[in-house]
Short mmCIF file of C-alpha atoms and ligand atoms in Angstrom, two decimals:
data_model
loop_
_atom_site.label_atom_id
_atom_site.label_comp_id
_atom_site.label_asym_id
_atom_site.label_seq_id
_atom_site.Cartn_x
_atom_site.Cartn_y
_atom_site.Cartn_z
CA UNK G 1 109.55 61.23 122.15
CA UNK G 2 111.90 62.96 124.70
CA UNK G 3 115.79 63.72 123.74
CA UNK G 4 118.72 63.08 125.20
CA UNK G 5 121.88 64.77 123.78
CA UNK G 6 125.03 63.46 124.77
CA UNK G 7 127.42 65.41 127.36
CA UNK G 8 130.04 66.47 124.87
CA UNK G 9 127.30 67.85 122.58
CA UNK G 10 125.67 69.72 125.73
CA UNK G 11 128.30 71.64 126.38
CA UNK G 12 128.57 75.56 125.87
CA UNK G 13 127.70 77.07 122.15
CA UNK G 14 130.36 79.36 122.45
CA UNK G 15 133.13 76.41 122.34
CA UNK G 16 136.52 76.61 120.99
CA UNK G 17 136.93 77.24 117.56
CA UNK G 18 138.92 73.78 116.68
CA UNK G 19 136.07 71.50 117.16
CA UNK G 20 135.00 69.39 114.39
CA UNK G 21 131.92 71.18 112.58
CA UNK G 22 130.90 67.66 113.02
CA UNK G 23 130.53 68.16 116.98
CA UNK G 24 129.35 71.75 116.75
CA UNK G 25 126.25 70.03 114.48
CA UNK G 26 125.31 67.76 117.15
CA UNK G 27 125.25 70.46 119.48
CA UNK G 28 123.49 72.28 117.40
CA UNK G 29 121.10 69.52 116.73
CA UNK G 30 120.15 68.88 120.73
CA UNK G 31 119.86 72.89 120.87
CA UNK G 32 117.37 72.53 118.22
CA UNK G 33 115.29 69.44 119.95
CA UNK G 34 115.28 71.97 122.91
CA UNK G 35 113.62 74.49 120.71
CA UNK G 36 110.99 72.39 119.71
CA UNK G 37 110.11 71.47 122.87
CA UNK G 38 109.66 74.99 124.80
CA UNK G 39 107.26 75.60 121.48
CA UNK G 40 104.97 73.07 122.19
CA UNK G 41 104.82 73.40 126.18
CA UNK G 42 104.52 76.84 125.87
CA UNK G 43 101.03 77.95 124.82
CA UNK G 44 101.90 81.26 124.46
CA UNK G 45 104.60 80.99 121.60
CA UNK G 46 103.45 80.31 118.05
CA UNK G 47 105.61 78.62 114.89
CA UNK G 48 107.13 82.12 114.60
CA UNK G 49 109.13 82.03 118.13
CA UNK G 50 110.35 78.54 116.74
CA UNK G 51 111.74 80.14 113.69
CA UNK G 52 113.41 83.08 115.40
CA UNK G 53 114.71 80.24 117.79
CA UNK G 54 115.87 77.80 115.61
CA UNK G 55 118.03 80.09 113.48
CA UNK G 56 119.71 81.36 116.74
CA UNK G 57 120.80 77.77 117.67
CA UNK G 58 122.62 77.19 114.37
CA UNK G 59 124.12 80.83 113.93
CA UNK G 60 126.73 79.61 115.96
CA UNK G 61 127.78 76.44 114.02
CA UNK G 62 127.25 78.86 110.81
CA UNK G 63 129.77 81.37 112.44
CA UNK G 64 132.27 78.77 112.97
CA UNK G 65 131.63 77.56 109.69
CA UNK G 66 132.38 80.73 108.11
CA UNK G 67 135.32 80.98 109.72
CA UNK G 68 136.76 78.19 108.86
CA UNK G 69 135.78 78.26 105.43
CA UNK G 70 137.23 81.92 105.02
CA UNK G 71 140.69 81.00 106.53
CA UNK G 72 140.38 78.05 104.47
CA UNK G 73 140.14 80.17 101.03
CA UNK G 74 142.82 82.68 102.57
CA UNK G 75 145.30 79.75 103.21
CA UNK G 76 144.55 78.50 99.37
CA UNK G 77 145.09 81.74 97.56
CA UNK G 78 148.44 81.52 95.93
CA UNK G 79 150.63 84.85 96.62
CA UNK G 80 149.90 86.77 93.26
CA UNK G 81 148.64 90.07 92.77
CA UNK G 82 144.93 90.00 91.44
CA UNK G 83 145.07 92.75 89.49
CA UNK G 84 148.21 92.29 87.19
CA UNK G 85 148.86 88.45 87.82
CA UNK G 86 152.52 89.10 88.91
CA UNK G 87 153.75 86.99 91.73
CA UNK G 88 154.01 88.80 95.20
CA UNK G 89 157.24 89.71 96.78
CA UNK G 90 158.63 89.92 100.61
CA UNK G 91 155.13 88.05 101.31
CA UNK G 92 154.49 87.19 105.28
CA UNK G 93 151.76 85.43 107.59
CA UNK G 94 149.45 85.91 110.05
CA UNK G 95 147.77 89.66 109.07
CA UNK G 96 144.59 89.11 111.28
CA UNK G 97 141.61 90.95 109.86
CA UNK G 98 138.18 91.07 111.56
CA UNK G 99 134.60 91.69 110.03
CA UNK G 100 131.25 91.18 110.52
CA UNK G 101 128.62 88.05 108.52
CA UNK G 102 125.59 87.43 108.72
CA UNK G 103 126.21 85.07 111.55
CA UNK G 104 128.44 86.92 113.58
CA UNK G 105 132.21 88.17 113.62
CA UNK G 106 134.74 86.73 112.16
CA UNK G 107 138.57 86.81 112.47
CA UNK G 108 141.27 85.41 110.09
CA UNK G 109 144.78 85.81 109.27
CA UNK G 110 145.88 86.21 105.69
CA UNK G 111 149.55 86.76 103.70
CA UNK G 112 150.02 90.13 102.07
CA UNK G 113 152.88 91.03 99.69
CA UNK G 114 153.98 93.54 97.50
CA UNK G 115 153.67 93.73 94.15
CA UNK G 116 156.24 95.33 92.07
CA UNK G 117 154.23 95.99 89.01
CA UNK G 118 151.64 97.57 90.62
CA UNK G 119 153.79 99.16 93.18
CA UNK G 120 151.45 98.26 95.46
CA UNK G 121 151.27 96.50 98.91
CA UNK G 122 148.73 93.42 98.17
CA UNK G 123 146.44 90.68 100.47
CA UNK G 124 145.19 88.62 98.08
CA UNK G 125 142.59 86.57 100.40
CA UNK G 126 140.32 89.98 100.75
CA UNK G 127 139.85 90.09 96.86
CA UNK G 128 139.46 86.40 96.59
CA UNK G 129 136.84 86.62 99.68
CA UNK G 130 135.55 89.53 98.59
CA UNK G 131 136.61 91.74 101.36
CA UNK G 132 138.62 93.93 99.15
CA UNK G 133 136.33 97.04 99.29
CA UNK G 134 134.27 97.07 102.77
CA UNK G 135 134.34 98.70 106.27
CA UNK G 136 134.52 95.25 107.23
CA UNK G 137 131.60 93.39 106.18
CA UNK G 138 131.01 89.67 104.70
CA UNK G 139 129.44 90.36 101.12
CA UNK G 140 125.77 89.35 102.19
CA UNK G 141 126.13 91.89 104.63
CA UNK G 142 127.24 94.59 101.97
CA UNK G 143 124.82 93.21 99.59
CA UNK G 144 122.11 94.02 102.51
CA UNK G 145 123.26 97.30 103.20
CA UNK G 146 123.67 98.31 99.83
CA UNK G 147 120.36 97.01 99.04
CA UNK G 148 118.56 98.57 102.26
CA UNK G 149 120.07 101.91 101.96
CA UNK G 150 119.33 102.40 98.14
CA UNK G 151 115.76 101.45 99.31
CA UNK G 152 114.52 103.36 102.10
CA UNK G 153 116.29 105.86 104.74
CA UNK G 154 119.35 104.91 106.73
CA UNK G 155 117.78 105.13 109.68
CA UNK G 156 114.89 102.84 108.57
CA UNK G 157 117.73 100.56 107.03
CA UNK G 158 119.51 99.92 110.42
CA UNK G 159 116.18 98.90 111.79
CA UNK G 160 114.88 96.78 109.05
CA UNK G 161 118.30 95.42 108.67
CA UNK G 162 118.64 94.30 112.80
CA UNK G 163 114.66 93.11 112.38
CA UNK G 164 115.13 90.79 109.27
CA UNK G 165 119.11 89.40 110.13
CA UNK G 166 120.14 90.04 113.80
CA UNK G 167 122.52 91.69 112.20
CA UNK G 168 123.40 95.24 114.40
CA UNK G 169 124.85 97.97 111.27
CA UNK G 170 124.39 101.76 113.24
CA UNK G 171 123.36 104.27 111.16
CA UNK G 172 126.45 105.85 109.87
CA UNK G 173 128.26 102.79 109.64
CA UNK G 174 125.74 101.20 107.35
CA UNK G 175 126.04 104.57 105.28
CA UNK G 176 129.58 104.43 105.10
CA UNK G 177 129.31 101.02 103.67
CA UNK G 178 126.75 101.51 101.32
CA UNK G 179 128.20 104.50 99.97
CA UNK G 180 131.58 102.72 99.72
CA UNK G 181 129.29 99.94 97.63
CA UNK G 182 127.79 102.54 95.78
CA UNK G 183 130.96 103.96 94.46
CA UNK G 184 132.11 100.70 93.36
CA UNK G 185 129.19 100.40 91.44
CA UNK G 186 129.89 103.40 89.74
CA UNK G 187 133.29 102.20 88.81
CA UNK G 188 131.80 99.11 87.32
CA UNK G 189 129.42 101.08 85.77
CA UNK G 190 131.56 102.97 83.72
CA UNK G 191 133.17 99.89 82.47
CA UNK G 192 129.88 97.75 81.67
CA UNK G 193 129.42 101.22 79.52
CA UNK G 194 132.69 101.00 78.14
CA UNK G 195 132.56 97.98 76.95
CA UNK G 196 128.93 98.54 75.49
CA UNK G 197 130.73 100.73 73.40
CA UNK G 198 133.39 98.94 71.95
CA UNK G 199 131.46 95.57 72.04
CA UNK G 200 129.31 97.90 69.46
CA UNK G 201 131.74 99.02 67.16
CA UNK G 202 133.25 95.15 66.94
CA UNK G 203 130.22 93.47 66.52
CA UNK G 204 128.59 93.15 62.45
CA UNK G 205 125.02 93.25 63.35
CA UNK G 206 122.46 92.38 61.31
CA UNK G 207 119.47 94.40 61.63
CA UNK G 208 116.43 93.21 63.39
CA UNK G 209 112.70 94.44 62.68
CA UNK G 210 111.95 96.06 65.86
CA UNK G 211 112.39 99.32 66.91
CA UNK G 212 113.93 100.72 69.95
CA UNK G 213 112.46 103.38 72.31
CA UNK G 214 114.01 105.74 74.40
CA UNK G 215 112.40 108.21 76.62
CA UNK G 216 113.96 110.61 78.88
CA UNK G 217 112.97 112.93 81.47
CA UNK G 218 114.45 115.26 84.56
CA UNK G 219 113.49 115.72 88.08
CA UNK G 220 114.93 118.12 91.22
CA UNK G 221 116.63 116.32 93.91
CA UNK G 222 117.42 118.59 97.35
CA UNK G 223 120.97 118.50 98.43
CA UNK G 224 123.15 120.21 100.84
CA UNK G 225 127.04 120.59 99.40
CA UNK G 226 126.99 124.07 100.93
CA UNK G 227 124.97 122.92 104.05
CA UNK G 228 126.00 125.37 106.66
CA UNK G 229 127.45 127.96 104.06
CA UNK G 230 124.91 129.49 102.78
CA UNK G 231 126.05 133.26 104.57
CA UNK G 232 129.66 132.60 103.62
CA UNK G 233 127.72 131.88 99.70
CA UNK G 234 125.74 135.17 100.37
CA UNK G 235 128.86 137.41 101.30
CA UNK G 236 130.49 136.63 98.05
CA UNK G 237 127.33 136.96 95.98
CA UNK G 238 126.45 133.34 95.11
CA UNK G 239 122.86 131.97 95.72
CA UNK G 240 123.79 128.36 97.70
CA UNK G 241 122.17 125.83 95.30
CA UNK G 242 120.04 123.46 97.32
CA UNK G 243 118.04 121.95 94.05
CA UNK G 244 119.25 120.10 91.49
CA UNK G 245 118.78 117.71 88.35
CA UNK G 246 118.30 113.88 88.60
CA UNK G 247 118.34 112.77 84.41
CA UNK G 248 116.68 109.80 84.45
CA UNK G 249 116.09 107.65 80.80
CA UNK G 250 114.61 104.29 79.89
CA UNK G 251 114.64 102.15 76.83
CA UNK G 252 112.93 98.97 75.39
CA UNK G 253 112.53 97.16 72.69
CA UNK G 254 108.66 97.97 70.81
CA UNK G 255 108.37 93.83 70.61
CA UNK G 256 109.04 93.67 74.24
CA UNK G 257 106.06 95.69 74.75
CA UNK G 258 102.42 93.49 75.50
CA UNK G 259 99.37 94.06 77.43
CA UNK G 260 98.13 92.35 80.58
CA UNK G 261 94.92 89.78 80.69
CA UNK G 262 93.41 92.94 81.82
CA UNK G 263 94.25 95.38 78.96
CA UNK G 264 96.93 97.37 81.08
CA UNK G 265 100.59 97.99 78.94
CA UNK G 266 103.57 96.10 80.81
CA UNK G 267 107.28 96.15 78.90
CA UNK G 268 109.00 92.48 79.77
CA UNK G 269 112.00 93.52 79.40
CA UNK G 270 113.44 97.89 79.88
CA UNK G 271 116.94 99.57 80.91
CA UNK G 272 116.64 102.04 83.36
CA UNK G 273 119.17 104.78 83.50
CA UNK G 274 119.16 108.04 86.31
CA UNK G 275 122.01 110.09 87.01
CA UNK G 276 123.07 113.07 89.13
CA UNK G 277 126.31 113.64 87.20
CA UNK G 278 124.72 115.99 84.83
CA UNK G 279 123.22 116.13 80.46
CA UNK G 280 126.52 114.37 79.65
CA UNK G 281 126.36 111.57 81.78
CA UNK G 282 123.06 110.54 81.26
CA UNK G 283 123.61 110.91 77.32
CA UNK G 284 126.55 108.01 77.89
CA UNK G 285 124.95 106.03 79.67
CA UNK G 286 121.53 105.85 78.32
CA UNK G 287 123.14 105.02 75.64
CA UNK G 288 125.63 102.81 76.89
CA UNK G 289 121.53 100.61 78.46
CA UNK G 290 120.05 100.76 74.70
CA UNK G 291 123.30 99.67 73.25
CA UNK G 292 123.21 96.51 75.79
CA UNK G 293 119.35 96.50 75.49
CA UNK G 294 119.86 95.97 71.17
CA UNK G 295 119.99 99.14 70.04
CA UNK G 296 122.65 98.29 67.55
CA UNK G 297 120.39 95.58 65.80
CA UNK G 298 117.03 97.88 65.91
CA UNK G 299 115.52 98.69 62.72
CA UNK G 300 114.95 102.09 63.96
CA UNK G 301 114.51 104.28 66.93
CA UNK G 302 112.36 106.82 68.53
CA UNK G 303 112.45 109.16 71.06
CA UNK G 304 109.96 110.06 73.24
CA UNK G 305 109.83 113.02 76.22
CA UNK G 306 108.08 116.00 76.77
CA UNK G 307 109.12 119.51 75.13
CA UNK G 308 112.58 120.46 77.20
CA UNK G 309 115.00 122.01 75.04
CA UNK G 310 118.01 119.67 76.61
CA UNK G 311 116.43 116.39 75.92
CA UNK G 312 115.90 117.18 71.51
CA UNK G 313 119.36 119.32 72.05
CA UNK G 314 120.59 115.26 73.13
CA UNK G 315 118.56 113.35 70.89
CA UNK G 316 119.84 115.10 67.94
CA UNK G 317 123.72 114.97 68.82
CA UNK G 318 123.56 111.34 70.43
CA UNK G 319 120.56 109.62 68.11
CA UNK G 320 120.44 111.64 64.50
CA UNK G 321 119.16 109.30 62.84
CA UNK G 322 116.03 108.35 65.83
CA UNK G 323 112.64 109.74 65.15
CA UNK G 324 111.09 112.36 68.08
CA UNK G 325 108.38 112.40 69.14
CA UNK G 326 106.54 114.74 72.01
CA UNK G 327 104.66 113.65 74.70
CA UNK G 328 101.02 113.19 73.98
CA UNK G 329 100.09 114.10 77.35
CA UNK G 330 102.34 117.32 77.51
CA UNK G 331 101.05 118.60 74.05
CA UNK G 332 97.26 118.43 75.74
CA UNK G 333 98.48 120.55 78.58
CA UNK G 334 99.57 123.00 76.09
CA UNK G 335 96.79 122.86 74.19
CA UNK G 336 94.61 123.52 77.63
CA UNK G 337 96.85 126.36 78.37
CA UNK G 338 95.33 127.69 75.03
CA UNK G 339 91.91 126.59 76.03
CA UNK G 340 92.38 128.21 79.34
CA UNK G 341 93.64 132.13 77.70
CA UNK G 342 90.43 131.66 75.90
CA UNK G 343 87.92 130.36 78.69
CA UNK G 344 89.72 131.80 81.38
CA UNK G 345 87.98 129.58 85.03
CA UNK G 346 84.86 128.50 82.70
CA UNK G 347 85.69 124.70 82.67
CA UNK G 348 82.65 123.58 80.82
CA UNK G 349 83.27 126.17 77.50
CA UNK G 350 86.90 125.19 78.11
CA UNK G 351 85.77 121.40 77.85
CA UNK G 352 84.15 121.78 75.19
CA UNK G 353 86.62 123.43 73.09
CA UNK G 354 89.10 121.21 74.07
CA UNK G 355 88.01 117.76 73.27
CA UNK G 356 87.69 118.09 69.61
CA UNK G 357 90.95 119.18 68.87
CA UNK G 358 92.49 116.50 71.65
CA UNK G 359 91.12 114.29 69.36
CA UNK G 360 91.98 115.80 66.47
CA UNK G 361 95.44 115.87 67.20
CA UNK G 362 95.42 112.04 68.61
CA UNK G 363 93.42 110.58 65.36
CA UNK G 364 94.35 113.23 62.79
CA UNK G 365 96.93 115.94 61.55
CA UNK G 366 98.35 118.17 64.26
CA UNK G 367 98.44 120.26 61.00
CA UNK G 368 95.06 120.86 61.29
CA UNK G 369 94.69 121.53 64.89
CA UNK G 370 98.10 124.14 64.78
CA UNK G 371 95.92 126.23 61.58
CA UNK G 372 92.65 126.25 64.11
CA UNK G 373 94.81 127.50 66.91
CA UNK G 374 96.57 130.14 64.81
CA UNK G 375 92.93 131.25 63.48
CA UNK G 376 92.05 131.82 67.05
CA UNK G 377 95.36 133.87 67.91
CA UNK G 378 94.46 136.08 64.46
CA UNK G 379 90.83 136.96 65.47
CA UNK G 380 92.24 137.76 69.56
CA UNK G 381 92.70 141.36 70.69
CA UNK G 382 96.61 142.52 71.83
CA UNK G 383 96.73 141.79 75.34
CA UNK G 384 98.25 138.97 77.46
CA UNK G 385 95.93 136.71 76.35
CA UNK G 386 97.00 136.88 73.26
CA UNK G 387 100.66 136.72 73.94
CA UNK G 388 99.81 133.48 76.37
CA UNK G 389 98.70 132.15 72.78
CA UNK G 390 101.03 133.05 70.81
CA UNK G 391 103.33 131.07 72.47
CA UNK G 392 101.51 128.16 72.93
CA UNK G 393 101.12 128.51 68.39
CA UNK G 394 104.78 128.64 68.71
CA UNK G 395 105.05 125.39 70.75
CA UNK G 396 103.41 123.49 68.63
CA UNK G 397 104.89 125.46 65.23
CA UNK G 398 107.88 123.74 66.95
CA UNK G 399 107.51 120.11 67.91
CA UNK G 400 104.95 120.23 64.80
CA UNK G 401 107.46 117.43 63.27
CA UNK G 402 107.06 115.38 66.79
CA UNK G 403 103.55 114.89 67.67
CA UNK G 404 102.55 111.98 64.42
CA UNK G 405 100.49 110.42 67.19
CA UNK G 406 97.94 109.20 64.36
CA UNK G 407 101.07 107.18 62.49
CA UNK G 408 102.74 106.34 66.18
CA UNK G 409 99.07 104.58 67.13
CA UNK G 410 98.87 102.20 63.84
CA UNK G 411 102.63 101.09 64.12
CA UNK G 412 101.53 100.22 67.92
CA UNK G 413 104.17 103.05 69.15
CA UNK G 414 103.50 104.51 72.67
CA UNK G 415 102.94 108.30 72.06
CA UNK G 416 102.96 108.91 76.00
CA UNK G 417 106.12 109.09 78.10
CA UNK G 418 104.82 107.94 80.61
CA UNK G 419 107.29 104.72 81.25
CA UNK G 420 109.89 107.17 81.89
CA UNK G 421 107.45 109.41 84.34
CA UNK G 422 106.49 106.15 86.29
CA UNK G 423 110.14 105.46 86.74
CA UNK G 424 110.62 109.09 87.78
CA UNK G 425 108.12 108.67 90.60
CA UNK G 426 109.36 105.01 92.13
CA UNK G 427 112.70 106.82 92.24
CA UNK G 428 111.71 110.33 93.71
CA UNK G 429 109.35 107.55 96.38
CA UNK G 430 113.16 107.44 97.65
CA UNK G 431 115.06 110.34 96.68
CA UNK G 432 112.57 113.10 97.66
CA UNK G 433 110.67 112.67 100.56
CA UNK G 434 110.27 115.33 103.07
CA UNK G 435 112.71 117.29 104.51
CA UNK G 436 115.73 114.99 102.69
CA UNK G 437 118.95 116.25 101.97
CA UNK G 438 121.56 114.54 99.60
CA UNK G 439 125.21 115.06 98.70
CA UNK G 440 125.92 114.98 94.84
CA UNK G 441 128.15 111.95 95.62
CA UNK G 442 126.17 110.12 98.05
CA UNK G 443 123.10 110.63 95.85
CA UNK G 444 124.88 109.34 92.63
CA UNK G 445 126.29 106.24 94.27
CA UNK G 446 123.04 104.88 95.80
CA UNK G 447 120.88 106.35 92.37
CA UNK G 448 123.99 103.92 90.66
CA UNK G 449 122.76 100.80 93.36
CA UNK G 450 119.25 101.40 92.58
CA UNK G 451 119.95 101.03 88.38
CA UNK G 452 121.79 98.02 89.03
CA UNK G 453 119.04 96.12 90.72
CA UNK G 454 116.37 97.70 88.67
CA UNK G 455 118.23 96.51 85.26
CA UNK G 456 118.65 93.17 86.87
CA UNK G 457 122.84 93.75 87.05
CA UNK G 458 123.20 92.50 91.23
CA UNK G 459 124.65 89.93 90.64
CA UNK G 460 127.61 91.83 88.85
CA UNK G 461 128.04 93.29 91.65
CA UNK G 462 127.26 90.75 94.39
CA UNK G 463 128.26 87.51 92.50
CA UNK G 464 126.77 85.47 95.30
CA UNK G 465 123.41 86.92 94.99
CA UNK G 466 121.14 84.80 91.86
CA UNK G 467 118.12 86.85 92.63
CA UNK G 468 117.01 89.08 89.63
CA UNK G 469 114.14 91.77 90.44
CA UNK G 470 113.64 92.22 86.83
CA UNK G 471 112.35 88.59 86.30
CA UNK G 472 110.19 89.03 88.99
ZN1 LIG U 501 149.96 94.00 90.40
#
């Protein structure tokens, strides 16, 4: 059947803005009969030039209707500062503010005031829009850019943002903006954490029989703070510093650990913590993630990482009363560096030696595998073999009271770390690819993006977005 649209609704899209949205449908509606049929005469175009069509015929009536409904809000929100509640004073009209949506730009006018509380100058529309803290973006577009640039590289984001939306963000505008995100986040951040603190301490919890497990771990991030000093650095004897520590932690409940149809370990349910800001930080807020995760309620906890001084230096101070416990994986690399003294390149004699006390310590008392190893370091000649196993024997004389794998096993504990190292990769997949360079701020801000969709808090900061990555 052919369609006719009426004049009126023929006109230009780009019509003036006090039409009915009623009138801007219609028009809409004939642009969309159009659509369809330059699809279906034109054997060249498949359903995906329809799509890519159709959403460009509506964008304007969704502009418009954006517009509307955003001066709409403005005009409803009473004069009163948002942060204190205290009515504005020497309020006036008509501050026009422009920004970009999803559907193009849009312009309003809102009332600002002062607030003599706060002492501050106030425009109450922009928090109730949530325009407060932007360049000048609608909060799907934030929420995209934010998203994007915590993802993949900026310059990757601009593209993939223009591909998937239309929607045109340059390069170091869409930086700016995700950064600017990515600081808020850090600001609500440190109050979820606050108040993961003090929700703690009011709570009476009863105690739950599950235990809680934390592992931690630390990777090198490149950044350039000095960029471009480095001679300046030289002259007054500092080294520039170009690599530096990303902490990164996770936690789950034990019970919230299962296996897939095929036998491989998944965890339903895990915080995810990684920080740039240094020991300290990460100590709050892992913390802060197992206190929100039910740490409080756990029967017990345990700690699991490999053999950095830092990490049981933390555990002990934040977690006294957690049980450690080493790496498996890390403990057989120490015991191969033993292997390897011995056997020096002969992998088959070093093979052999090594699988019987691998399994020894896995199935029985690292006891017993610590008194073979110190037999071999009594019958070895002085040299730097020796040494090389002498302080291997003092590794494990160490973490001796952190490697009851055969215990960990039948209680159904992991006695890997290797949650934490799989987290440490899909962050470093963004973080450290070749020939990167990060700021200590800019790093720390999209890292903070990156835990807030991995712990399935977006919508805290993006209250319009109900997707949850975590449940998916
Ligand atoms: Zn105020």
């Amino acid at each position: 059947m052919k369609t006719t649209c009426p004049d009126s609704a023929r006109a230009s899209l780009s019509s003036k803005s006090d039409e009915p949205i009623a009138v801007l449908a219609a028009r809409a509606a004939c642009a969309l009969e159009g659509s369809i049929e330059t699809l279906v005469v034109n054997s060249e175009q498949n359903l995906g030039h329809l799509e890519r069509q159709a959403a460009q015929d509506v964008r304007e009536l969704l502009r418009q209707t954006m517009q509307r409904g955003a001066q709409a809000k403005a005009d409803a929100t009473p004069p009163v500062c948002r942060v204190c509640g205290q009515k504005l004073t020497r309020v006036s009209d008509g501050h026009e503010r422009t920004f970009e949506s999803l559907f193009g730009t849009i312009t309003l006018k809102r009332s600002r005031g002062y607030c003599k509380r706060c002492r501050k100058w106030r425009v109450p529309a922009d928090a109730a829009l949530g325009l407060e803290e932007t360049a000048g973006y609608s909060p799907a577009v934030q929420d995209m850019a934010a998203l994007l640039a915590s993802k993949m590289p900026i310059e990757e984001a601009s593209a993939v943002m223009e591909h998937l939306t239309g929607v045109k963000l340059p390069r170091a505008t869409l930086d700016r903006e995700a950064r600017r995100q990515g600081e808020r986040a850090r600001k609500v951040r440190h109050q979820l954490d606050q108040e993961a603190a003090i929700q703690k301490q009011q709570l009476e919890l009863t105690l739950e029989p599950y235990q809680m497990i934390i592992q931690l771990d630390a990777w090198n991030i490149r950044e350039r703070d000095d960029w471009g000093q480095s001679k300046a650095l030289r002259r007054q004897g500092k080294e520039p510093q170009r690599w530096h520590w990303v902490y990164t932690g996770t936690c789950f409940r034990l019970d919230h650990r299962g296996q897939t149809a095929g036998g491989r370990p998944v965890i339903s349910q895990r915080g995810f913590v990684a920080t740039r800001s240094g020991i300290e930080a990460l100590r709050q807020q892992l913390h802060a993630e197992a206190l929100r995760r039910g740490l409080g309620q756990a029967a017990g906890a345990l700690i699991i990482a490999d053999g950095a001084l830092w990490i049981w230096r933390l555990a002990d101070d934040r977690w006294p009363q957690a049980r450690q416990r080493l790496d498996f994986y890390h403990a057989v690399q120490h015991l191969a560096a033993v292997g390897r003294a011995l056997f020096g390149e002969d992998q088959a004699k070093l093979t052999a030696w090594l699988k019987p006390l691998v399994r020894e310590l896995k199935n029985q008392s690292c006891l017993k595998v610590i008194r073979q190893l110190e037999e071999v370091l009594a019958a070895m000649p002085e040299g730097p073999a020796a040494r090389a196993v002498a302080k291997e024997v003092g590794y494990f004389q160490e973490h001796k009271h952190r490697m009851d794998y055969k215990a960990g096993r039948r209680a159904g504990e992991p006695i890997g770390s290797g949650p934490v190292e799989a987290t440490c990769r899909q962050t470093q997949c963004r973080f450290k690819r070749p020939g990167q360079f990060w700021s200590t701020s800019g790093d720390e801000a999209l890292m903070c993006l990156e835990t807030f969709w991995r712990n399935g808090r977006w919508h805290i900061l993006f209250p319009h977005a109900s997707f949850d990555p975590a449940r998916n």
